[in-house]
Every structure is written in C-alpha cells, then in structure tokens.
Amino acid sequence: MTRGAEDEAQAPAVEHARPLPYPRTRRKVRAVAMGAYAAALVAWSLTLGLPNDTVQVFLWLWLGTVAWNVEARPRYHLNFLKDWWLPVLGLIIYFFSRGLTDELGLPVHVYMPIHFDEWLGGGMTPTERLQDAWCGDPCLKESEPRWYDALFTTVYATHFVTGLTIAAVLWVRNRAEWIKWMRRYLLINFGALAIYILYPMAPPWMASEEGWLGADVARLTSRGWRDIGLDRIDLILHGVGNPVAAMPSLHAGITFLIAIYGIQRLRSPWRWLLALYPLAMSTALVYMGEHYVIDVIAGAALATAVLVGCQLWENSRDRIRI
C-alpha cells in the first residue's frame, strides 16, 4: 500500500477519534429542556412583560442555546458569553447614545418629511389616509382595537428580538455566518445612530401633537395588545429612548436587512416570502403614526448600503488572503 493510500485509510479513524466540540444532545433530553425553557419564557412574559431590551433578549437567547444543547460541556455555553459580550456591549452603547441625542440641542426637523409624504399621498400623508380608512372614528389610542391592530403591534414588537434571534441560530449552526450577520446588524444600528445625531426629526405623532402636521394623527403602537394582556418591558434599559430618532426608521431598515440577507443566502423558493416582513412592518409603522414613508425609504436605503458595503469589504478581504 502506498503512503497516500495509508493516509487515506487512516483518515476516517483519525476523524472519528477527534473529540466533538460539544456532546450531541439526545432528542428526548432536548425536548424536555426546550419545553422547560418555553414554559419559563411564557411565565416571565405573562408576569413581567415580553423581553424588550438588548440585555434581556441576550440572556433569554443564551438560555435558549443552553436548553438546545443542554448536554454540552460548560465550556461550550461559556463560549456564547465570550463571543457575544462585545456585540451586546456595542448595542447597549447604541441604546444609551440614542437616548442622549435629543439632549444635544440640535434643531428638530419637521416640515421636510411632511411635505414629502403629502406629495406622495396627493395632498394628504399616507399616515392620515391609513388612519382614516382603518383606525375608526374617532381615531384614538384608547379606541376599541381592530383585529389588525393586534397584528401590526405584533409585527412592530418583533423588531426587538428578530435580529438577535437570527444571530443566536447562526451562532449554534455556523459561527462564520454569525460573524457576518453581527457585522451587518451592528453597522445598521450605528449607521442609524449617526443619522439620528446629525438629523433629529419629529415623527408623525409628535408633529400632530405639536400642531406642525395640521391633522390629528394618533400613536396606535400599543393599541393592538391592550385587550390580550401582553406588554413589553425594559428592565435594564428602562426609560432609554429618543422621540426624534425617526429618520431613518430602524424598524423598517432591519426588516429589509433580514429579508434581503435571507433571500440572498437561502435556496428554497419560499425564501421570497421574506419580502412580506418589511412590507408588513412598513405598513404598521406608517399606519400607527410612528414613521413617515420617507423614513421607511431611508431605512431601506441604509439596509442596502450596509449589505453592499459589507459584501464588498468581505470580497476584498478574501482576495487579499488568496
């Protein structure tokens, strides 16, 4: 037998002898662990509210990976903390910085988005048109919610968990892909932060409250969950927010980021259904008075710029390594 044949014959034995990165969790054990995890998450959400800030979401995702690979060595679970602490710290910095941008004394822009949306809507903003058609008369936050209010509120709330949940799934399945996704997710957040600092802008509900819009626009964001006993809670980042962080819409931008990223990488013909996510989120944002259409367009443009920029940088880096 030649040397090459000997090496080839020995390769499977060597591969089999190499220890796995973590012990495989048995299906029954995983089912029990995930059931306990789901029960704990439901109890937490019904008692305190749905996890809504980065730290809470991160901790629950970590527990989810622990439950999924519950028979793994402790080192495997600690690797999650080792890999995630820096991105999570970055997101916490983003949230606190976002909350301080309205304290810088920069003038708040008001009329540009109104004029653009009125032009787009033929003399009336799309928010006014949607609330006239769907909200009820009178259109108030306290009014009886319609069935689609619950749908739109749910879509809106997914913003706080979807991006990081995708990251957790990728971390378990493919760490290289997790790094790529985290790069894009952090860049879109900090790209939006830079624009919020340079261009603070009043959303439709605020423009209506202050008399700038010239029309009654209600902020309907939480109306859909009013009758089902659900709420969202920020335990760690409580009170951190910025009402004039409206341009671009990060809610819309991240949905576009998710949809385009998924369509690019998945091969199933069903992947095109991901396009419904930014469509639903954009409709919800405009209808509920959270954002103008131009904010949604800016969010989509930022997502596209982040995706293209990251792909070009990764391609150039790979060429240099070759």
Coordinates of N, CA and C in Angstrom, one line a residue, residues 21-23 25 58 61-84 171-172:
P21 N -16.8 19.2 19.2 CA -16.8 20.5 20.0 C -17.7 20.4 21.2
Y22 N -18.8 19.7 21.2 CA -19.6 19.5 22.3 C -20.4 18.2 22.1
P23 N -20.8 17.5 23.2 CA -21.5 16.3 23.1 C -22.9 16.5 22.5
T25 N -26.7 16.5 22.0 CA -27.8 16.3 23.0 C -28.8 15.4 22.4
F58 N -30.7 39.1 25.1 CA -29.5 38.3 25.1 C -29.5 37.2 26.1
L61 N -31.8 34.4 25.0 CA -31.3 33.7 23.9 C -30.2 32.8 24.4
W62 N -29.4 33.2 25.3 CA -28.3 32.4 25.9 C -28.9 31.1 26.5
L63 N -30.0 31.4 27.3 CA -30.7 30.2 27.9 C -31.3 29.3 26.9
G64 N -31.7 29.9 25.8 CA -32.2 29.0 24.7 C -31.2 28.1 24.1
T65 N -30.0 28.7 23.9 CA -28.9 27.8 23.4 C -28.4 26.8 24.4
V66 N -28.5 27.1 25.7 CA -28.2 26.2 26.7 C -29.2 25.0 26.7
A67 N -30.5 25.4 26.6 CA -31.5 24.3 26.5 C -31.4 23.5 25.3
W68 N -31.0 24.1 24.2 CA -30.9 23.3 22.9 C -29.8 22.3 23.0
N69 N -28.7 22.7 23.5 CA -27.5 21.8 23.7 C -27.2 21.6 25.2
V70 N -28.3 21.1 25.9 CA -28.2 21.0 27.3 C -27.1 20.0 27.8
E71 N -26.8 19.1 27.0 CA -25.8 18.1 27.4 C -24.4 18.5 27.0
A72 N -24.2 19.7 26.5 CA -22.9 20.2 26.2 C -22.1 20.5 27.4
R73 N -20.7 20.5 27.2 CA -19.9 20.9 28.3 C -20.1 22.3 28.7
P74 N -19.8 22.7 29.9 CA -20.0 24.1 30.4 C -19.1 25.0 29.5
R75 N -18.0 24.6 29.0 CA -17.2 25.5 28.2 C -17.9 25.9 26.9
Y76 N -18.7 25.0 26.4 CA -19.5 25.4 25.2 C -20.4 26.5 25.5
H77 N -21.1 26.5 26.6 CA -22.1 27.5 27.0 C -21.4 28.8 27.3
L78 N -20.2 28.7 27.9 CA -19.4 29.9 28.3 C -18.9 30.6 27.0
N79 N -18.7 29.8 26.0 CA -18.2 30.4 24.7 C -19.3 31.4 24.1
F80 N -20.5 31.1 24.4 CA -21.6 32.1 24.0 C -21.3 33.5 24.6
L81 N -21.0 33.5 25.9 CA -20.7 34.7 26.6 C -19.4 35.4 26.0
K82 N -18.4 34.5 25.7 CA -17.2 35.0 25.2 C -17.4 35.7 23.8
D83 N -18.2 35.1 23.0 CA -18.4 35.6 21.7 C -19.3 36.8 21.6
W84 N -20.3 36.8 22.5 CA -21.4 37.8 22.4 C -21.1 39.1 23.3
W171 N -25.2 31.4 15.4 CA -24.1 31.0 16.3 C -24.1 29.5 16.6
V172 N -25.3 28.9 16.8 CA -25.3 27.5 17.0 C -25.0 26.7 15.8

